[in-house]
Short mmCIF file of C-alpha atoms in Angstrom, two decimals:
data_model
loop_
_atom_site.label_atom_id
_atom_site.label_comp_id
_atom_site.label_asym_id
_atom_site.label_seq_id
_atom_site.Cartn_x
_atom_site.Cartn_y
_atom_site.Cartn_z
CA MET Q 249 115.05 -5.80 108.24
CA LYS Q 250 118.44 -6.61 109.64
CA ASP Q 251 121.13 -7.41 107.37
CA SER Q 252 121.65 -10.99 108.81
CA GLU Q 253 117.94 -11.45 107.98
CA LYS Q 254 118.40 -10.38 104.47
CA THR Q 255 121.38 -12.58 104.04
CA GLU Q 256 119.52 -15.52 105.40
CA ASN Q 257 116.51 -14.86 103.08
CA LYS Q 258 118.84 -14.71 100.04
CA ARG Q 259 120.55 -18.08 100.93
CA THR Q 260 116.81 -19.45 101.51
CA LEU Q 261 115.76 -18.14 97.96
CA ARG Q 262 118.92 -19.28 96.37
CA LYS Q 263 118.51 -22.87 97.77
CA GLU Q 264 114.99 -22.96 96.50
CA GLN Q 265 116.30 -22.10 92.97
CA LEU Q 266 118.96 -24.89 93.03
CA ALA Q 267 118.20 -27.36 90.32
CA TRP Q 268 117.49 -30.92 91.27
CA ASP Q 269 116.98 -34.08 89.51
CA LYS Q 270 115.74 -37.65 89.98
CA LEU Q 271 118.15 -40.53 90.13
CA ASP Q 272 117.60 -42.75 87.02
CA ASN Q 273 116.10 -46.33 87.50
CA THR Q 274 119.37 -48.09 87.98
CA ALA Q 275 120.89 -45.35 90.14
CA ASN Q 276 118.23 -45.74 92.90
CA LEU Q 277 120.03 -48.94 93.94
CA PHE Q 278 123.51 -47.76 94.41
CA PRO Q 279 123.22 -45.28 97.39
CA VAL Q 280 121.34 -48.12 99.20
CA ILE Q 281 124.06 -50.78 99.01
CA ALA Q 282 127.13 -48.66 98.89
CA THR Q 283 129.66 -49.21 101.89
CA GLU Q 284 133.51 -48.46 102.20
CA ASN Q 285 133.90 -52.11 101.21
CA MET Q 286 131.42 -52.26 98.49
CA THR Q 287 131.81 -48.88 96.89
CA ASN Q 288 130.11 -49.01 93.51
CA VAL Q 289 132.89 -46.85 92.16
CA TYR Q 290 134.57 -47.51 88.83
CA ARG Q 291 137.62 -45.91 87.44
CA ILE Q 292 138.57 -45.03 83.88
CA SER Q 293 142.05 -44.10 83.33
CA VAL Q 294 144.15 -42.56 80.55
CA THR Q 295 147.97 -42.61 80.22
CA LEU Q 296 149.60 -39.81 78.57
CA THR Q 297 153.08 -39.37 76.86
CA GLU Q 298 154.43 -36.97 79.67
CA GLU Q 299 154.05 -36.50 83.44
CA ILE Q 300 150.80 -34.90 84.61
CA ASP Q 301 150.89 -31.21 85.71
CA ARG Q 302 148.57 -31.05 88.82
CA VAL Q 303 147.92 -27.48 88.51
CA LEU Q 304 146.80 -27.58 84.96
CA LEU Q 305 144.76 -30.63 85.54
CA GLN Q 306 142.90 -28.66 88.28
CA GLU Q 307 142.37 -25.90 85.97
CA ALA Q 308 141.08 -28.24 83.23
CA LEU Q 309 138.58 -29.72 85.62
CA ASN Q 310 137.52 -26.26 86.82
CA ARG Q 311 136.77 -25.27 83.29
CA ILE Q 312 134.83 -28.32 81.96
CA LEU Q 313 132.89 -29.17 85.27
CA PRO Q 314 130.34 -26.24 84.91
CA GLN Q 315 129.32 -27.58 81.48
CA PHE Q 316 128.52 -31.12 82.63
CA SER Q 317 125.23 -30.80 84.93
CA VAL Q 318 125.23 -34.69 85.39
CA PHE Q 319 128.56 -34.37 87.18
CA ARG Q 320 127.74 -31.21 89.04
CA MET Q 321 125.31 -32.72 91.45
CA ARG Q 322 125.26 -33.91 95.05
CA LEU Q 323 123.10 -36.68 96.51
CA ARG Q 324 120.44 -35.79 98.94
CA MET Q 325 117.95 -37.96 100.81
CA GLY Q 326 114.32 -37.38 100.53
CA PHE Q 327 111.35 -38.80 102.29
CA PHE Q 328 110.42 -41.15 99.50
CA TRP Q 329 113.61 -41.42 97.22
CA TYR Q 330 117.16 -40.17 97.03
CA TYR Q 331 117.52 -37.27 94.58
CA PHE Q 332 120.25 -34.94 93.09
CA GLU Q 333 120.66 -31.49 93.89
CA GLU Q 334 122.87 -28.88 92.00
CA ASN Q 335 126.26 -28.64 93.76
CA GLU Q 336 127.63 -25.01 93.77
CA ARG Q 337 130.68 -25.83 95.55
CA PRO Q 338 134.16 -25.64 93.83
CA ALA Q 339 135.24 -28.58 91.86
CA PRO Q 340 136.83 -31.50 93.93
CA ILE Q 341 140.46 -31.13 94.42
CA VAL Q 342 142.77 -32.92 92.19
CA LEU Q 343 145.31 -35.08 94.03
CA GLN Q 344 148.01 -37.44 93.44
CA GLU Q 345 146.73 -41.06 93.57
CA TYR Q 346 146.30 -41.96 97.23
CA SER Q 347 144.18 -44.99 97.28
CA ASN Q 348 143.61 -48.26 95.42
CA PRO Q 349 141.04 -48.06 92.37
CA GLY Q 350 137.43 -47.80 93.23
CA ALA Q 351 137.92 -46.61 96.87
CA TYR Q 352 135.06 -45.16 98.76
CA ILE Q 353 134.23 -41.50 97.78
CA ASP Q 354 133.48 -39.75 101.08
CA LYS Q 355 131.43 -36.76 99.85
CA ASN Q 356 132.39 -34.61 102.99
CA ARG Q 357 135.84 -34.61 101.88
CA ASN Q 358 135.10 -34.12 98.35
CA ASN Q 359 133.11 -30.89 98.26
CA GLN Q 360 130.00 -33.00 98.09
CA TYR Q 361 130.72 -34.40 94.58
CA MET Q 362 130.45 -38.09 93.68
CA PHE Q 363 133.47 -38.34 91.44
CA ARG Q 364 137.09 -37.52 91.92
CA VAL Q 365 140.07 -36.88 89.56
CA THR Q 366 143.47 -38.05 90.69
CA TYR Q 367 146.90 -38.61 88.93
CA TYR Q 368 150.03 -40.67 89.04
CA ASN Q 369 153.15 -40.04 86.92
CA CYS Q 370 151.50 -39.97 83.35
CA ARG Q 371 148.16 -41.25 84.34
CA ILE Q 372 144.99 -39.48 84.97
CA ASN Q 373 142.27 -41.39 86.80
CA LEU Q 374 138.53 -40.52 86.80
CA GLU Q 375 136.48 -42.27 89.46
CA VAL Q 376 132.77 -42.21 89.54
CA PHE Q 377 130.09 -43.40 92.04
CA HIS Q 378 127.73 -45.31 89.73
CA ALA Q 379 124.63 -43.54 90.72
CA LEU Q 380 125.82 -40.55 88.63
CA THR Q 381 126.49 -42.42 85.32
CA ASP Q 382 127.82 -45.47 83.71
CA GLY Q 383 131.15 -46.02 81.69
CA SER Q 384 129.51 -44.28 78.50
CA GLY Q 385 129.07 -41.23 80.41
CA GLY Q 386 132.22 -41.59 82.25
CA ILE Q 387 134.25 -41.74 79.24
CA ILE Q 388 132.69 -38.63 77.70
CA PHE Q 389 133.59 -36.54 80.59
CA LEU Q 390 137.15 -37.99 80.73
CA LYS Q 391 137.84 -37.36 77.07
CA GLU Q 392 136.67 -33.53 77.45
CA LEU Q 393 138.96 -33.34 80.61
CA VAL Q 394 141.85 -34.70 78.60
CA TYR Q 395 141.26 -32.43 75.61
CA GLN Q 396 141.30 -29.28 77.99
CA TYR Q 397 144.17 -30.39 79.84
CA LEU Q 398 146.19 -30.85 76.71
CA ARG Q 399 145.22 -27.49 75.40
CA LEU Q 400 146.56 -25.90 78.64
CA ARG Q 401 149.67 -28.19 78.51
CA TYR Q 402 150.53 -27.46 74.76
CA PRO Q 403 148.93 -24.21 73.94
CA GLU Q 404 151.15 -23.58 70.80
CA GLU Q 405 150.83 -27.24 69.53
CA LEU Q 406 147.02 -27.22 70.02
CA SER Q 407 146.39 -23.75 69.07
CA GLY Q 408 143.98 -24.57 66.41
CA GLN Q 409 141.62 -26.33 68.83
CA LYS Q 410 138.66 -24.53 70.23
CA ASP Q 411 138.66 -24.15 73.98
CA ARG Q 412 135.20 -25.70 74.59
CA ILE Q 413 133.24 -28.84 74.88
CA SER Q 414 133.45 -30.78 71.64
CA SER Q 415 130.62 -30.32 69.19
CA GLY Q 416 128.53 -33.41 68.73
CA VAL Q 417 128.75 -34.27 72.60
CA PHE Q 418 125.22 -34.82 74.01
CA LEU Q 419 124.70 -33.50 77.47
CA ASP Q 420 121.22 -35.14 77.71
CA LYS Q 421 119.98 -35.76 81.31
CA GLU Q 422 116.77 -37.70 80.43
CA ASP Q 423 116.04 -41.03 82.22
CA SER Q 424 116.06 -43.17 79.20
CA TYR Q 425 114.77 -46.33 81.12
CA VAL Q 426 111.39 -44.38 81.90
CA LYS Q 427 111.28 -42.78 78.44
CA ASN Q 428 111.51 -46.22 76.74
CA PHE Q 429 109.32 -48.11 79.20
CA LYS Q 430 106.53 -50.14 77.69
CA LYS Q 431 104.24 -52.11 79.96
CA SER Q 432 104.14 -55.66 78.95
CA GLY Q 433 102.49 -58.90 80.06
CA LYS Q 434 105.71 -60.61 79.04
CA ASN Q 435 108.17 -58.69 81.55
CA ALA Q 436 111.29 -60.47 82.48
CA LYS Q 437 111.32 -62.23 85.75
CA GLY Q 438 112.96 -60.74 88.87
CA TYR Q 439 116.69 -61.10 89.38
CA LYS Q 440 117.92 -64.38 89.57
CA SER Q 441 118.81 -65.65 93.23
CA LYS Q 442 120.18 -69.06 92.56
CA ARG Q 443 123.64 -69.23 93.94
CA ALA Q 444 126.64 -69.24 91.63
CA ILE Q 445 130.23 -70.10 92.22
CA THR Q 446 132.05 -67.59 94.45
CA LEU Q 447 135.85 -67.26 93.91
CA THR Q 448 137.35 -67.46 97.32
CA GLY Q 449 140.93 -67.84 98.87
CA GLU Q 450 143.63 -65.91 100.61
CA MET Q 451 142.73 -62.36 100.46
CA LEU Q 452 145.10 -59.23 99.95
CA SER Q 453 145.49 -56.87 102.85
CA LYS Q 454 142.40 -54.73 103.63
CA GLY Q 455 141.90 -51.77 101.03
CA GLU Q 456 144.21 -53.43 98.59
CA THR Q 457 143.18 -54.29 94.99
CA GLY Q 458 145.24 -56.20 92.50
CA VAL Q 459 145.27 -54.88 89.10
CA ILE Q 460 146.68 -56.61 85.91
CA HIS Q 461 146.40 -55.03 82.45
CA GLY Q 462 146.75 -57.06 79.30
CA TYR Q 463 147.31 -55.17 76.13
CA LEU Q 464 145.97 -57.08 73.15
CA PRO Q 465 146.09 -55.95 69.36
CA VAL Q 466 142.44 -55.58 68.16
CA GLU Q 467 143.16 -57.03 64.67
CA GLN Q 468 144.60 -60.31 66.11
CA LEU Q 469 141.56 -60.61 68.58
CA LYS Q 470 139.38 -60.12 65.49
CA ALA Q 471 140.97 -62.91 63.65
CA VAL Q 472 140.90 -65.37 66.53
CA SER Q 473 137.25 -64.55 67.37
CA LYS Q 474 136.37 -65.02 63.73
CA ARG Q 475 138.17 -68.43 63.78
CA TYR Q 476 135.68 -69.58 66.56
CA GLY Q 477 132.60 -67.86 64.99
CA VAL Q 478 132.14 -65.53 67.86
CA THR Q 479 132.55 -61.78 68.72
CA ILE Q 480 135.66 -60.36 70.62
CA ASN Q 481 133.36 -59.75 73.79
CA GLN Q 482 132.13 -63.40 73.62
CA TYR Q 483 135.67 -64.78 73.03
CA LEU Q 484 137.16 -62.89 76.11
CA VAL Q 485 134.18 -63.79 78.37
CA GLY Q 486 134.47 -67.39 77.09
CA VAL Q 487 138.16 -67.42 78.00
CA PHE Q 488 137.62 -65.97 81.39
CA VAL Q 489 134.88 -68.53 82.25
CA TYR Q 490 137.06 -71.34 80.93
CA ALA Q 491 139.99 -69.98 83.12
CA ILE Q 492 137.73 -70.10 86.20
CA TYR Q 493 136.63 -73.75 85.35
CA ARG Q 494 140.46 -74.85 84.74
CA GLU Q 495 142.00 -73.01 87.67
CA TYR Q 496 139.36 -72.84 90.29
CA LEU Q 497 137.22 -75.78 89.75
CA LYS Q 498 140.13 -77.82 88.43
CA GLU Q 499 137.87 -79.09 85.61
CA GLU Q 500 135.56 -80.85 88.14
CA PRO Q 501 131.69 -81.01 88.02
CA SER Q 502 129.94 -78.49 90.00
CA LYS Q 503 126.38 -78.30 91.44
CA THR Q 504 126.55 -74.54 90.97
CA PRO Q 505 127.37 -72.48 87.74
CA ILE Q 506 130.09 -69.98 86.94
CA SER Q 507 127.89 -66.91 86.21
CA CYS Q 508 129.75 -64.00 84.53
CA CYS Q 509 127.49 -60.71 84.40
CA VAL Q 510 127.98 -58.74 81.36
CA PRO Q 511 126.32 -55.05 81.31
CA VAL Q 512 124.87 -54.12 77.88
CA ASN Q 513 124.83 -50.57 76.81
CA LEU Q 514 121.14 -49.89 75.90
CA ARG Q 515 121.86 -46.51 73.97
CA PRO Q 516 122.14 -48.04 70.41
CA TYR Q 517 119.02 -49.96 70.91
CA TYR Q 518 116.85 -47.07 71.78
CA ASP Q 519 118.59 -44.26 69.89
CA SER Q 520 119.46 -42.64 73.30
CA HIS Q 521 122.26 -40.09 73.98
CA THR Q 522 121.68 -39.91 77.76
CA MET Q 523 124.68 -38.89 80.11
CA LYS Q 524 122.86 -40.90 82.83
CA ASN Q 525 122.98 -44.73 83.38
CA PHE Q 526 121.38 -46.64 80.61
CA PHE Q 527 122.33 -50.29 80.59
CA ALA Q 528 120.89 -53.78 81.27
CA MET Q 529 122.52 -56.79 82.88
CA VAL Q 530 122.75 -60.16 81.14
CA SER Q 531 124.84 -63.16 82.31
CA ALA Q 532 126.90 -65.87 80.69
CA ASP Q 533 126.30 -69.14 82.70
CA PHE Q 534 128.16 -72.30 82.49
CA LYS Q 535 127.35 -75.25 84.73
CA PRO Q 536 129.84 -78.21 84.43
CA VAL Q 537 127.63 -81.11 85.03
CA ASN Q 538 130.41 -83.47 83.70
CA ALA Q 539 134.07 -83.34 83.73
CA GLN Q 540 136.72 -82.34 81.12
CA TYR Q 541 134.99 -79.71 79.05
CA SER Q 542 137.05 -78.38 76.18
CA PHE Q 543 137.61 -74.77 75.63
CA GLU Q 544 135.49 -75.02 72.50
CA GLU Q 545 132.58 -76.44 74.25
CA VAL Q 546 132.70 -73.85 76.99
CA LEU Q 547 132.98 -71.01 74.40
CA SER Q 548 130.02 -72.42 72.60
CA ILE Q 549 127.86 -72.41 75.68
CA VAL Q 550 128.96 -68.89 76.79
CA SER Q 551 128.42 -67.43 73.29
CA GLU Q 552 125.07 -68.98 72.84
CA SER Q 553 123.95 -67.65 76.25
CA LEU Q 554 124.84 -64.14 75.41
CA LYS Q 555 123.42 -64.29 71.97
CA GLU Q 556 120.10 -65.54 73.35
CA GLN Q 557 119.89 -62.73 75.88
CA ILE Q 558 121.30 -59.77 73.86
CA THR Q 559 118.22 -59.22 71.68
CA PRO Q 560 116.10 -56.16 71.36
CA GLU Q 561 113.06 -58.31 72.82
CA ASN Q 562 114.82 -59.57 75.77
CA LEU Q 563 116.46 -56.25 76.75
CA ASN Q 564 113.11 -54.59 76.39
CA ARG Q 565 111.76 -57.19 78.89
CA ILE Q 566 114.52 -56.41 81.34
CA LEU Q 567 113.98 -52.64 81.11
CA SER Q 568 110.12 -53.23 81.47
CA TYR Q 569 110.62 -55.26 84.48
CA ASN Q 570 112.94 -52.81 86.22
CA VAL Q 571 110.94 -49.71 85.45
CA SER Q 572 107.57 -51.48 86.35
CA ASN Q 573 108.92 -51.72 90.05
CA GLU Q 574 109.60 -48.03 90.09
CA LYS Q 575 106.17 -47.08 88.62
CA ASN Q 576 104.36 -49.37 91.21
CA TRP Q 577 102.15 -46.61 92.93
CA ILE Q 578 102.05 -48.50 96.29
CA LEU Q 579 106.10 -48.88 96.28
CA ARG Q 580 106.25 -45.05 95.50
CA LEU Q 581 104.27 -44.20 98.61
CA VAL Q 582 106.42 -46.34 100.90
CA PRO Q 583 109.10 -44.04 102.90
CA LEU Q 584 112.70 -44.39 101.87
CA VAL Q 585 113.84 -45.92 104.95
CA VAL Q 586 111.44 -48.82 104.39
CA LYS Q 587 112.42 -49.09 100.67
CA ASN Q 588 116.03 -49.30 101.78
CA PHE Q 589 115.57 -52.15 104.02
CA PHE Q 590 113.69 -54.29 101.50
CA MET Q 591 115.99 -53.23 98.67
CA LYS Q 592 118.96 -54.37 100.77
CA GLN Q 593 117.25 -57.68 101.28
CA VAL Q 594 116.54 -58.27 97.52
CA TYR Q 595 120.02 -57.22 96.59
CA GLY Q 596 121.56 -59.54 99.29
CA ALA Q 597 119.48 -62.47 98.14
CA SER Q 598 120.65 -61.90 94.52
CA ALA Q 599 124.47 -60.93 95.01
CA TYR Q 600 125.70 -64.30 95.32
CA ALA Q 601 124.03 -65.27 92.09
CA THR Q 602 126.99 -63.96 90.11
CA THR Q 603 130.51 -65.05 90.11
CA THR Q 604 132.20 -62.18 88.25
CA THR Q 605 131.46 -59.18 86.06
CA VAL Q 606 132.97 -58.30 82.84
CA THR Q 607 132.31 -54.86 81.29
CA ASN Q 608 133.25 -53.47 77.95
CA ILE Q 609 133.03 -49.59 77.51
CA GLY Q 610 133.93 -50.13 73.83
CA ASN Q 611 136.46 -48.33 71.43
CA ILE Q 612 137.47 -44.90 72.56
CA GLU Q 613 138.27 -42.42 69.84
CA LEU Q 614 140.05 -39.15 70.15
CA LYS Q 615 140.31 -36.33 67.70
CA GLU Q 616 143.46 -36.53 65.64
CA ALA Q 617 145.15 -33.55 67.09
CA TYR Q 618 145.28 -35.12 70.56
CA GLN Q 619 146.17 -38.64 69.65
CA PRO Q 620 149.88 -38.26 69.76
CA TYR Q 621 149.73 -37.28 73.50
CA VAL Q 622 147.77 -40.33 74.59
CA GLU Q 623 148.96 -43.84 75.00
CA HIS Q 624 146.35 -45.98 76.60
CA PHE Q 625 142.74 -46.10 78.32
CA TYR Q 626 141.68 -48.74 80.77
CA VAL Q 627 138.78 -49.29 83.09
CA THR Q 628 138.92 -50.89 86.54
CA LEU Q 629 135.99 -52.05 88.46
CA SER Q 630 135.56 -52.15 92.21
CA MET Q 631 134.45 -55.36 93.98
CA SER Q 632 130.77 -56.31 94.92
CA LYS Q 633 129.30 -58.72 97.41
CA GLY Q 634 130.18 -62.17 96.16
CA GLN Q 635 132.47 -61.03 93.42
CA ASN Q 636 136.20 -60.85 94.42
CA MET Q 637 137.49 -60.66 90.74
CA LYS Q 638 136.28 -58.63 87.81
CA GLY Q 639 137.20 -57.55 84.37
CA GLY Q 640 137.16 -54.32 82.41
CA ILE Q 641 137.47 -54.03 78.69
CA CYS Q 642 138.19 -50.95 76.32
CA SER Q 643 140.09 -50.33 73.23
CA TYR Q 644 141.98 -47.34 71.96
CA ASN Q 645 144.37 -46.84 68.97
CA GLY Q 646 144.14 -50.63 67.95
CA ILE Q 647 144.91 -51.93 71.29
CA LEU Q 648 142.37 -53.56 73.51
CA THR Q 649 143.09 -53.52 77.17
CA PHE Q 650 141.58 -56.18 79.60
CA THR Q 651 142.02 -55.12 83.18
CA PHE Q 652 141.60 -57.57 85.94
CA SER Q 653 140.86 -56.18 89.44
CA SER Q 654 140.85 -58.65 92.35
CA VAL Q 655 141.21 -58.88 96.04
CA LEU Q 656 142.55 -62.48 96.03
CA THR Q 657 146.28 -63.15 96.33
CA ASP Q 658 146.15 -66.04 93.83
CA VAL Q 659 146.57 -65.02 90.15
CA SER Q 660 146.26 -68.41 88.44
CA ILE Q 661 142.98 -67.48 86.82
CA GLN Q 662 144.59 -64.31 85.31
CA LYS Q 663 147.62 -66.29 84.11
CA ARG Q 664 145.58 -68.88 82.47
CA PHE Q 665 143.42 -66.22 80.77
CA PHE Q 666 146.51 -64.55 79.02
CA GLN Q 667 148.13 -67.80 78.60
CA MET Q 668 145.21 -68.99 76.38
CA ILE Q 669 144.88 -65.88 74.36
CA ALA Q 670 148.51 -66.03 73.74
CA LYS Q 671 148.29 -69.70 72.57
CA ASP Q 672 145.66 -68.70 70.12
CA GLY Q 673 148.15 -66.37 68.45
CA VAL Q 674 147.49 -62.92 70.09
CA GLU Q 675 150.54 -61.08 71.24
CA VAL Q 676 150.06 -60.10 74.92
CA ALA Q 677 151.73 -57.48 76.99
CA ILE Q 678 151.11 -57.41 80.80
CA GLU Q 679 151.34 -54.65 83.26
CA THR Q 680 150.42 -54.69 86.97
CA ASN Q 681 150.13 -52.20 89.98
CA GLY Q 682 152.71 -54.10 91.94
CA VAL Q 683 150.46 -55.22 94.85
CA TYR Q 684 151.25 -58.89 94.17
CA TYR Q 685 154.99 -58.21 94.54
CA GLU Q 686 155.01 -56.36 97.76
#
């Protein structure tokens, strides 16, 4: 046998041995609808106390990536479904930030990976194509990247910290949707398709995204929320909806509702530790049939809407509906090109049923030894069809950061949002990415 034939046989054998994995139930949609304008890429960022060393950040990524099989995958197209295949290529090249948050990830220019790591001054950005994992999985990866980077950056100061993935970190790859699926006659209905209000107006230049961070003390937010009898999340969503009502609708009645989509992390409800996607979508709807609603009235409607939907029973119905479609044996036998066509049609019909999305990835905790080197975390969402403004929430070290991302030049909604919170007695500090002042 010739040497060239032996080499080819080895390559073929190695290819057959590559690990592969199914996409989770939610992830199946993202490759179908992703475009350069609607990327389905989210960003989680961390600001450190000193400027980033690119070489050390690359080394940190090189060291941790082999331990995260969920991130060490590339997307392949099969006959019936998309699937993941183990990616043996070197880690993506760490670059200085060169694009707006949530820009399209070109796999061919990224060693076939579906995430990227960039930096700017003191900030590290992790951007992830949503088919890989949700914000919970993303923050686990980013925290370990930060730990490893800081150990390389400050070897003497952190000499007592072990150079490996933290104990207690679960690297579970199960599809928790399928695992927790229970066939029920009370499945939730399909995705809503009734049109909601779409925020329109003058747009920023193509490719630009306006970002505004608001830094809010958690204890002050707790006190205000308690005063209204709601949770912090309900309060912030309520203020956002009311700001849209005041600034966009000008307090006028509307035949269509303001619909704010709120992803719910399902892990606590099902005792799951999966690194894959595991969330459900609920929505806070407010339809102003009359004029002159007070903030208290809007907040009551929004909070009750969320309370009614975020229950174990309703979340289970949503999960059951989603997975039942995947398990339909007739749909499973339909070729992927046909599935893609119909999935795009269903998504297109439901896309304009949402005005905006607010996601909260929760409180981020770091090991005590690393805390002095870290100032802030924040999450930034990319735009979706029919959604030209979104909100991302996370907390760290007693400060909650609410991040607006928008492709609209008008910032009256964001101003109203922070003005209302300040009026309620919460100290507000604002930071932007400068797009609005160019």
